Short mmCIF file of C-alpha atoms and ligand atoms in Angstrom, two decimals:
data_model
loop_
_atom_site.label_atom_id
_atom_site.label_comp_id
_atom_site.label_asym_id
_atom_site.label_seq_id
_atom_site.Cartn_x
_atom_site.Cartn_y
_atom_site.Cartn_z
CA MET A 1 118.99 147.34 99.25
CA ASP A 2 118.73 151.05 99.91
CA PRO A 3 118.61 153.08 103.14
CA SER A 4 114.94 152.19 103.69
CA ARG A 5 115.42 148.56 102.54
CA ARG A 6 112.61 148.81 99.99
CA VAL A 7 111.62 145.81 97.90
CA ILE A 8 110.24 147.31 94.67
CA GLU A 9 107.84 145.02 92.82
CA ASP A 10 107.83 145.51 89.05
CA GLY A 11 110.88 147.73 89.36
CA ALA A 12 113.47 149.03 86.94
CA VAL A 13 116.99 150.43 87.16
CA LEU A 14 118.57 152.80 84.68
CA LEU A 15 122.36 152.78 84.30
CA GLU A 16 124.35 155.47 82.52
CA ASN A 17 128.12 155.82 82.21
CA GLY A 18 128.72 153.21 84.91
CA LEU A 19 126.38 154.83 87.42
CA ILE A 20 122.85 154.16 88.66
CA THR A 21 120.79 157.14 87.49
CA GLN A 22 117.20 156.04 88.13
CA VAL A 23 115.53 153.38 90.26
CA GLY A 24 111.86 152.80 91.00
CA LYS A 25 108.67 151.27 89.57
CA SER A 26 109.24 150.44 85.91
CA SER A 27 106.46 152.89 84.98
CA ASP A 28 108.41 155.68 86.70
CA VAL A 29 111.87 154.95 85.29
CA LYS A 30 112.15 156.94 82.09
CA PRO A 31 115.37 157.20 80.11
CA GLN A 32 115.72 160.48 78.19
CA LYS A 33 116.59 158.54 75.08
CA ARG A 34 116.04 154.91 74.25
CA ALA A 35 118.44 152.74 76.23
CA GLU A 36 121.26 151.12 74.26
CA VAL A 37 120.76 147.84 76.09
CA GLU A 38 117.59 146.62 77.75
CA ILE A 39 117.53 143.56 79.98
CA ASP A 40 114.15 141.98 80.61
CA GLY A 41 114.11 141.06 84.28
CA LYS A 42 110.68 139.47 84.43
CA GLY A 43 110.64 136.82 87.17
CA MET A 44 114.01 138.01 88.40
CA ALA A 45 115.41 140.08 91.25
CA VAL A 46 117.96 142.87 90.87
CA LEU A 47 120.35 143.20 93.79
CA PRO A 48 123.59 145.00 94.51
CA GLY A 49 126.54 142.71 93.74
CA PHE A 50 127.95 140.89 96.75
CA VAL A 51 131.07 142.20 98.48
CA ASP A 52 133.23 139.35 99.75
CA THR A 53 135.30 140.79 102.60
CA HIS A 54 137.70 137.87 103.00
CA VAL A 55 139.05 136.00 100.00
CA HIS A 56 142.26 134.11 99.22
CA LEU A 57 142.58 134.22 95.43
CA ALA A 58 145.58 131.90 95.51
CA GLN A 59 143.65 129.17 97.30
CA ALA A 60 141.19 128.37 94.53
CA LEU A 61 143.90 126.26 92.89
CA ILE A 62 144.25 124.14 96.04
CA ARG A 63 140.53 123.60 96.59
CA GLY A 64 139.92 120.34 98.43
CA CYS A 65 143.64 119.83 99.11
CA ALA A 66 143.43 120.13 102.90
CA ASP A 67 140.17 118.70 104.14
CA ASP A 68 139.26 117.37 107.58
CA THR A 69 142.13 118.80 109.61
CA SER A 70 142.67 121.58 112.19
CA LEU A 71 143.97 125.07 111.34
CA ILE A 72 147.65 124.80 112.32
CA ASP A 73 148.09 121.35 110.68
CA TRP A 74 146.00 122.60 107.76
CA LEU A 75 148.49 125.43 107.25
CA GLN A 76 151.70 123.59 108.05
CA LYS A 77 151.14 120.27 106.28
CA PHE A 78 149.07 121.33 103.29
CA VAL A 79 148.37 124.98 102.53
CA TRP A 80 151.84 126.45 103.12
CA PRO A 81 153.81 123.71 101.29
CA LEU A 82 151.44 124.06 98.34
CA GLN A 83 151.40 127.87 98.27
CA GLY A 84 155.15 127.91 98.98
CA ASN A 85 155.58 126.16 95.63
CA PHE A 86 153.45 128.65 93.67
CA ASP A 87 154.92 130.65 90.83
CA SER A 88 153.34 133.71 89.26
CA GLN A 89 151.55 131.62 86.60
CA ASP A 90 149.95 129.51 89.34
CA GLY A 91 148.95 132.75 91.08
CA LYS A 92 147.30 134.07 87.94
CA ALA A 93 145.57 130.76 87.13
CA SER A 94 144.21 130.56 90.67
CA ALA A 95 143.03 134.19 90.70
CA GLU A 96 141.22 133.74 87.38
CA LEU A 97 139.55 130.53 88.57
CA CYS A 98 138.48 132.29 91.76
CA MET A 99 137.17 135.37 89.94
CA LEU A 100 135.29 133.20 87.44
CA GLU A 101 133.54 131.49 90.36
CA MET A 102 132.82 134.81 92.07
CA ILE A 103 131.38 136.44 88.94
CA LYS A 104 129.20 133.34 88.36
CA SER A 105 127.82 133.51 91.90
CA GLY A 106 127.16 137.25 92.05
CA THR A 107 130.22 138.65 93.79
CA THR A 108 131.26 141.91 92.19
CA ALA A 109 133.87 143.17 94.69
CA PHE A 110 136.28 141.40 97.00
CA LEU A 111 139.02 141.94 99.56
CA GLU A 112 141.94 139.58 99.00
CA SER A 113 143.76 139.34 102.30
CA LEU A 114 147.25 137.88 101.87
CA LEU A 115 149.18 137.97 98.60
CA HIS A 116 152.70 136.61 98.77
CA THR A 117 155.05 138.20 96.22
CA ARG A 118 155.61 134.79 94.63
CA TYR A 119 151.94 134.67 93.47
CA GLY A 120 152.71 137.57 91.11
CA LEU A 121 150.66 140.57 92.17
CA ASP A 122 151.16 142.30 88.79
CA GLY A 123 149.70 139.34 86.88
CA ILE A 124 146.74 139.13 89.26
CA ALA A 125 146.06 142.87 88.99
CA GLU A 126 146.18 142.56 85.18
CA SER A 127 143.58 139.77 85.42
CA ILE A 128 141.31 141.98 87.54
CA GLU A 129 141.68 144.77 85.02
CA ALA A 130 140.78 142.41 82.16
CA CYS A 131 137.93 140.48 83.80
CA GLY A 132 136.19 143.61 85.02
CA MET A 133 135.87 142.83 88.73
CA ARG A 134 136.43 145.27 91.59
CA GLY A 135 139.25 143.94 93.77
CA ILE A 136 141.33 145.01 96.72
CA LEU A 137 144.68 143.25 96.80
CA SER A 138 146.48 143.11 100.13
CA LYS A 139 150.18 142.40 99.89
CA THR A 140 151.39 140.16 102.72
CA VAL A 141 153.54 141.84 105.34
CA MET A 142 155.39 139.53 107.72
CA SER A 143 158.75 138.99 109.40
CA LEU A 144 158.42 135.80 111.50
CA PRO A 145 157.78 132.31 110.03
CA GLY A 146 155.29 131.16 112.66
CA TYR A 147 151.69 131.06 113.81
CA GLY A 148 151.12 132.10 117.43
CA SER A 149 153.57 130.28 119.70
CA GLU A 150 154.38 127.71 117.00
CA LYS A 151 157.72 129.07 115.80
CA SER A 152 159.37 128.50 112.43
CA ILE A 153 156.66 126.24 111.11
CA MET A 154 156.13 128.07 107.84
CA HIS A 155 157.27 126.51 104.56
CA PRO A 156 160.46 128.31 103.41
CA GLY A 157 158.70 129.31 100.18
CA MET A 158 156.20 131.35 102.20
CA VAL A 159 158.68 133.32 104.31
CA GLU A 160 159.14 137.01 103.53
CA ASP A 161 161.21 139.79 105.05
CA GLY A 162 159.49 142.69 106.83
CA GLU A 163 161.35 145.60 105.26
CA THR A 164 161.02 144.13 101.77
CA CYS A 165 157.28 143.57 102.29
CA LEU A 166 156.78 147.19 103.37
CA ARG A 167 158.71 148.47 100.36
CA GLU A 168 156.74 146.23 98.00
CA VAL A 169 153.38 147.46 99.32
CA GLU A 170 154.44 151.00 98.41
CA THR A 171 155.66 149.91 94.97
CA TYR A 172 152.43 148.04 94.18
CA PHE A 173 150.39 150.89 95.63
CA LYS A 174 152.03 153.39 93.28
CA ARG A 175 151.65 151.02 90.33
CA TRP A 176 148.10 149.78 90.82
CA ASN A 177 146.05 151.69 93.37
CA GLY A 178 143.17 153.43 91.56
CA ARG A 179 143.93 151.72 88.23
CA ALA A 180 141.27 150.19 85.95
CA ASP A 181 138.82 153.05 86.56
CA ASP A 182 139.48 152.75 90.29
CA ARG A 183 138.43 149.09 90.38
CA ILE A 184 141.81 148.08 91.87
CA ARG A 185 143.03 149.06 95.31
CA ILE A 186 146.17 148.03 97.20
CA TRP A 187 146.10 147.38 100.96
CA TYR A 188 148.45 145.99 103.61
CA GLY A 189 147.90 142.30 104.43
CA ALA A 190 149.33 141.90 107.93
CA ARG A 191 150.15 138.33 108.94
CA SER A 192 148.35 137.01 111.98
CA LEU A 193 149.84 137.04 115.49
CA GLY A 194 153.19 135.26 115.55
CA GLY A 195 153.94 136.40 111.98
CA CYS A 196 155.00 140.01 112.70
CA THR A 197 156.93 141.80 115.45
CA PRO A 198 155.06 144.56 117.34
CA GLN A 199 157.38 147.04 115.61
CA LEU A 200 156.32 145.76 112.18
CA TYR A 201 152.62 146.13 113.07
CA LYS A 202 153.36 149.75 114.03
CA GLN A 203 155.10 150.31 110.69
CA ILE A 204 152.07 148.87 108.88
CA SER A 205 149.80 151.26 110.78
CA GLU A 206 152.01 154.24 109.90
CA GLY A 207 152.32 153.16 106.26
CA ALA A 208 148.53 152.81 105.90
CA LYS A 209 148.02 156.30 107.36
CA ARG A 210 150.60 157.78 105.00
CA LEU A 211 149.13 156.09 101.89
CA GLU A 212 145.56 156.58 103.16
CA THR A 213 144.82 152.93 102.53
CA GLY A 214 143.51 149.88 104.39
CA VAL A 215 144.85 146.95 106.37
CA THR A 216 143.44 143.47 106.73
CA MET A 217 144.53 140.70 109.04
CA HIS A 218 143.35 137.36 110.45
CA LEU A 219 142.55 137.93 114.14
CA SER A 220 141.36 135.56 116.85
CA GLU A 221 140.50 132.90 114.31
CA VAL A 222 141.54 130.14 116.74
CA GLN A 223 142.12 130.02 120.49
CA GLU A 224 145.89 129.97 119.91
CA ASP A 225 145.68 133.67 118.95
CA VAL A 226 144.32 134.49 122.41
CA ARG A 227 146.88 132.34 124.25
CA TYR A 228 149.72 133.92 122.27
CA ALA A 229 148.61 137.53 122.82
CA ARG A 230 148.17 136.95 126.56
CA LYS A 231 151.56 135.26 126.92
CA GLU A 232 153.61 137.61 124.73
CA PHE A 233 151.89 140.94 125.33
CA GLY A 234 149.73 140.42 128.44
CA LYS A 235 146.72 141.55 126.42
CA LEU A 236 143.83 140.19 124.42
CA PRO A 237 144.42 140.15 120.64
CA ALA A 238 142.29 143.21 119.75
CA GLU A 239 143.69 145.17 122.73
CA PHE A 240 147.18 144.46 121.43
CA MET A 241 146.22 145.50 117.90
CA ASP A 242 144.86 148.74 119.34
CA GLN A 243 148.16 149.33 121.15
CA VAL A 244 150.12 149.05 117.87
CA GLY A 245 147.69 151.39 116.10
CA LEU A 246 145.88 148.81 114.02
CA VAL A 247 142.27 149.29 115.08
CA GLY A 248 140.39 151.79 112.93
CA PRO A 249 137.78 152.27 110.19
CA ASN A 250 140.34 151.29 107.54
CA VAL A 251 140.97 147.87 109.14
CA VAL A 252 139.17 144.58 108.40
CA PHE A 253 139.86 141.73 110.81
CA ALA A 254 139.05 138.32 109.38
CA HIS A 255 137.17 135.83 111.59
CA GLY A 256 137.23 137.36 115.10
CA VAL A 257 135.89 134.06 116.45
CA TRP A 258 137.41 134.36 119.93
CA LEU A 259 137.02 138.12 120.43
CA THR A 260 135.55 139.02 123.82
CA GLU A 261 133.07 141.66 124.93
CA ASN A 262 135.86 144.08 125.87
CA GLU A 263 137.40 143.67 122.43
CA TRP A 264 134.09 144.25 120.62
CA ALA A 265 133.88 147.52 122.55
CA VAL A 266 137.35 148.55 121.35
CA LEU A 267 136.51 147.66 117.72
CA GLY A 268 133.11 149.34 117.93
CA ARG A 269 134.49 152.55 119.44
CA LYS A 270 137.16 152.80 116.76
CA HIS A 271 134.86 151.78 113.88
CA ALA A 272 136.88 148.71 112.88
CA ASN A 273 135.36 145.95 110.77
CA VAL A 274 135.16 142.17 110.97
CA ALA A 275 134.83 139.69 108.10
CA HIS A 276 132.67 136.82 109.30
CA CYS A 277 133.50 133.52 107.56
CA PRO A 278 131.02 130.97 108.93
CA CYS A 279 131.71 128.10 106.49
CA SER A 280 135.47 128.28 107.04
CA ASN A 281 135.08 128.52 110.81
CA MET A 282 132.73 125.54 110.84
CA LYS A 283 134.82 123.34 108.54
CA LEU A 284 138.08 124.01 110.41
CA ALA A 285 136.17 123.73 113.71
CA SER A 286 137.65 127.09 114.76
CA GLY A 287 134.51 128.12 116.68
CA ILE A 288 131.55 130.45 116.20
CA ALA A 289 132.12 134.21 116.05
CA LYS A 290 129.51 136.00 118.20
CA VAL A 291 128.24 138.11 115.33
CA PRO A 292 124.90 139.37 116.74
CA GLU A 293 126.62 140.44 119.98
CA MET A 294 129.51 142.04 118.07
CA THR A 295 127.06 143.94 115.89
CA ASN A 296 125.18 145.17 118.96
CA ALA A 297 128.49 146.45 120.32
CA GLY A 298 128.81 148.64 117.21
CA VAL A 299 131.17 146.53 115.09
CA ASN A 300 130.51 146.54 111.35
CA VAL A 301 130.51 142.90 110.21
CA GLY A 302 130.69 141.75 106.58
CA LEU A 303 130.77 138.23 105.14
CA GLY A 304 133.68 136.32 103.66
CA CYS A 305 134.11 133.00 101.85
CA ASP A 306 137.80 132.64 102.82
CA GLY A 307 139.45 130.01 100.60
CA GLY A 308 139.41 126.87 98.48
CA PRO A 309 140.75 124.53 101.17
CA SER A 310 138.70 126.01 104.04
CA ASN A 311 135.20 126.54 102.62
CA ASN A 312 135.64 125.05 99.82
CA CYS A 313 133.83 127.47 97.53
CA TYR A 314 133.54 131.20 96.90
CA ASP A 315 129.75 131.45 96.85
CA MET A 316 128.30 134.30 98.92
CA VAL A 317 124.74 132.98 98.53
CA ARG A 318 125.64 129.79 100.38
CA GLU A 319 127.61 131.88 102.90
CA MET A 320 124.52 133.98 103.67
CA LYS A 321 122.36 130.98 104.50
CA THR A 322 125.08 129.41 106.63
CA ALA A 323 125.60 132.67 108.54
CA SER A 324 121.92 132.99 109.29
CA ILE A 325 121.18 129.47 110.43
CA LEU A 326 124.46 129.03 112.35
CA HIS A 327 123.65 131.91 114.67
CA LYS A 328 120.03 130.86 115.07
CA VAL A 329 121.08 127.44 116.37
CA ARG A 330 123.93 128.82 118.50
CA THR A 331 121.66 131.31 120.28
CA LEU A 332 118.59 129.05 120.11
CA ASP A 333 116.85 132.15 118.80
CA PRO A 334 115.18 131.91 115.38
CA LEU A 335 114.67 135.69 115.39
CA THR A 336 118.38 136.44 115.23
CA MET A 337 120.36 137.01 111.99
CA THR A 338 117.32 137.35 109.76
CA ALA A 339 117.48 137.01 105.98
CA ALA A 340 117.46 140.81 105.68
CA THR A 341 120.35 141.11 108.16
CA VAL A 342 122.64 138.70 106.33
CA LEU A 343 121.76 140.30 102.98
CA GLU A 344 122.96 143.60 104.45
CA MET A 345 126.18 141.93 105.58
CA ALA A 346 126.78 140.54 102.09
CA THR A 347 126.21 143.91 100.40
CA ILE A 348 126.17 147.32 102.12
CA LYS A 349 128.01 146.26 105.28
CA GLY A 350 130.68 144.57 103.17
CA ALA A 351 130.99 147.76 101.14
CA LYS A 352 131.37 149.72 104.37
CA ALA A 353 134.04 147.33 105.63
CA VAL A 354 136.20 148.01 102.60
CA GLY A 355 135.55 151.77 102.69
CA LEU A 356 133.36 151.84 99.57
CA GLU A 357 129.90 152.35 101.10
CA ASN A 358 129.48 155.63 99.25
CA GLN A 359 130.13 153.92 95.92
CA ILE A 360 128.73 150.38 96.01
CA GLY A 361 126.68 147.96 98.17
CA SER A 362 123.19 149.29 97.46
CA ILE A 363 120.94 150.31 94.57
CA GLU A 364 120.82 154.09 94.90
CA VAL A 365 121.02 156.91 92.40
CA GLY A 366 124.61 158.09 92.08
CA LYS A 367 126.18 154.81 93.11
CA LYS A 368 128.35 152.71 90.82
CA ALA A 369 126.44 150.17 88.78
CA ASP A 370 127.59 146.93 90.44
CA LEU A 371 124.43 144.84 90.16
CA ILE A 372 123.35 141.24 89.81
CA ILE A 373 120.19 139.71 88.43
CA VAL A 374 118.93 136.56 90.13
CA ASN A 375 116.57 134.25 88.28
CA LEU A 376 113.67 133.39 90.60
CA ARG A 377 111.90 131.16 88.04
CA LYS A 378 113.29 127.95 89.46
CA PRO A 379 111.62 125.05 91.27
CA HIS A 380 113.56 125.77 94.47
CA LEU A 381 112.55 129.46 94.32
CA THR A 382 108.84 128.97 93.66
CA PRO A 383 106.57 130.42 94.95
CA SER A 384 108.34 133.71 95.44
CA PHE A 385 106.29 135.64 98.00
CA ASN A 386 109.35 137.04 99.73
CA ALA A 387 112.33 137.60 97.44
CA VAL A 388 114.74 138.32 100.30
CA SER A 389 113.87 135.09 102.09
CA ASN A 390 114.07 133.10 98.85
CA ILE A 391 117.48 134.53 97.94
CA VAL A 392 119.00 133.93 101.37
CA TYR A 393 117.42 130.62 102.34
CA ALA A 394 116.65 128.87 99.05
CA ALA A 395 118.86 130.26 96.28
CA GLU A 396 122.32 129.18 95.24
CA GLY A 397 125.08 131.14 93.53
CA SER A 398 124.23 129.58 90.17
CA ASP A 399 120.83 131.30 90.20
CA VAL A 400 122.65 134.53 89.37
CA GLU A 401 121.89 135.07 85.70
CA THR A 402 123.63 138.40 84.99
CA THR A 403 126.51 140.22 86.67
CA ILE A 404 127.15 143.91 86.00
CA ILE A 405 130.22 145.71 87.34
CA ASP A 406 130.94 149.41 86.83
CA GLY A 407 128.04 149.48 84.37
CA LYS A 408 129.52 146.73 82.17
CA ILE A 409 127.78 143.42 81.62
CA ILE A 410 130.43 140.94 82.77
CA MET A 411 128.15 137.88 82.69
CA GLU A 412 124.94 137.54 80.68
CA ASN A 413 122.67 134.48 80.79
CA ARG A 414 125.46 132.76 82.76
CA ILE A 415 128.05 133.31 80.02
CA VAL A 416 131.06 135.22 81.33
CA LYS A 417 132.19 137.64 78.65
CA THR A 418 135.54 138.64 80.06
CA LEU A 419 137.09 135.24 80.83
CA ASP A 420 137.37 132.14 78.65
CA GLU A 421 135.70 129.70 81.02
CA GLU A 422 136.93 126.50 79.32
CA LYS A 423 140.49 127.76 79.25
CA VAL A 424 140.47 128.98 82.86
CA LEU A 425 139.28 125.54 84.05
CA ARG A 426 141.77 123.61 81.89
CA VAL A 427 144.76 125.74 82.95
CA ALA A 428 143.74 125.51 86.61
CA ASP A 429 143.50 121.72 86.41
CA GLU A 430 146.89 121.40 84.75
CA ARG A 431 148.67 123.78 87.10
CA ALA A 432 147.08 122.26 90.23
CA THR A 433 148.28 118.80 89.22
CA ARG A 434 151.83 120.05 88.63
CA LEU A 435 151.77 122.01 91.88
CA LEU A 436 150.86 118.93 93.94
CA GLY A 437 153.75 117.07 92.29
CA ARG A 438 156.23 119.85 93.13
CA ALA A 439 155.03 120.00 96.74
CA GLY A 440 155.27 116.19 97.01
CA LEU A 441 151.66 115.88 98.12
CA SER A 442 148.92 113.66 96.82
CA VAL A 443 145.23 114.16 97.42
CA GLY A 444 143.10 111.13 96.78
CA SER A 445 139.56 110.01 97.33
CA ASN A 446 140.56 107.01 99.44
ZN1 LIG B 501 141.75 133.58 105.54
#
């Protein structure tokens, strides 16, 4: 992944002080002194780490707790009561479980979209600092306890006050933005339509301009978003967002399933971004975002795994395959959404969406060393005539052998060095069981 999309056979990459300093044929890459660490990548592929543009860290703990139901019921009956019972230790346990899974499947950077204060943003940021990932944390901003026209349906534990949310974003921004060698960023996480007043959206837009930071928000995930925007504002969802100042290069809209041609034009003109989450949209039967059309209209589209109850995994490799084949069957065009296209979405386009395209998302001299090494010596990856095709169509997240972030080896030979895997799994199991009890829910395999 570089501007000319080269695939270098028998290649090598030299990393120094967290940056990529040489890349090319192994015979041409020459360190001035002997490298401190050498990794033999024979039979493997080196790629930029994946950038997941839509993640809910706090939903890893409730994986599989809301299956086979539609979005509003999914939220009201399962996800909100469970997350409304979270405490900061649950938030930390869930974030560490999620990051462990991401590191083990090659994701090196992510955009977390909605962090309620009760999940404990400080604890989660500390976990990012310690585990070595690159993470953008968006603090939830909301003032109304509903979704679209469905009023007051949110669990009381999930309700937050608009002014307090805005103040907290600023507090967390001052405390964490740029910390951990700039691996942590703080954004605004605007609640979807029905969760904020128009005035609050305007305040978010102004706040983001003042802090020079980003905003992410679920938009047009389900048809209810469109009905609500038409009824309340006489506009389509993206037109309304434009009116309140929330369409711009610093904005990532998650899903965008029901966006129309006119709305793609607005997003394209203003350089806004969309996080495409095909697995989540398919499982919740939300619909199919028109990604090839959106891209043609100039919208930058990245990929996102969404959450534990909607996907139910955080594996960008599986997300790439799903994205590709979903759009082929929808358009009845096997030439659309090629392997190379979805690999771009998972790397450089994701980096662009989160405003980091000059730092990560490709293997280029001067960029930060966020790289993964994929083992191609597997039955399901043999023969390997076309590495890009094999990685997108045949690989799985567990084929990632090594994960490097900011020049540090975070996982080597599938052993994560910065998290105690056994402990993370045990704590997550224990806390998930207690959480279900507190929420009065049971999830069985009936
Ligand atoms: Zn989401």
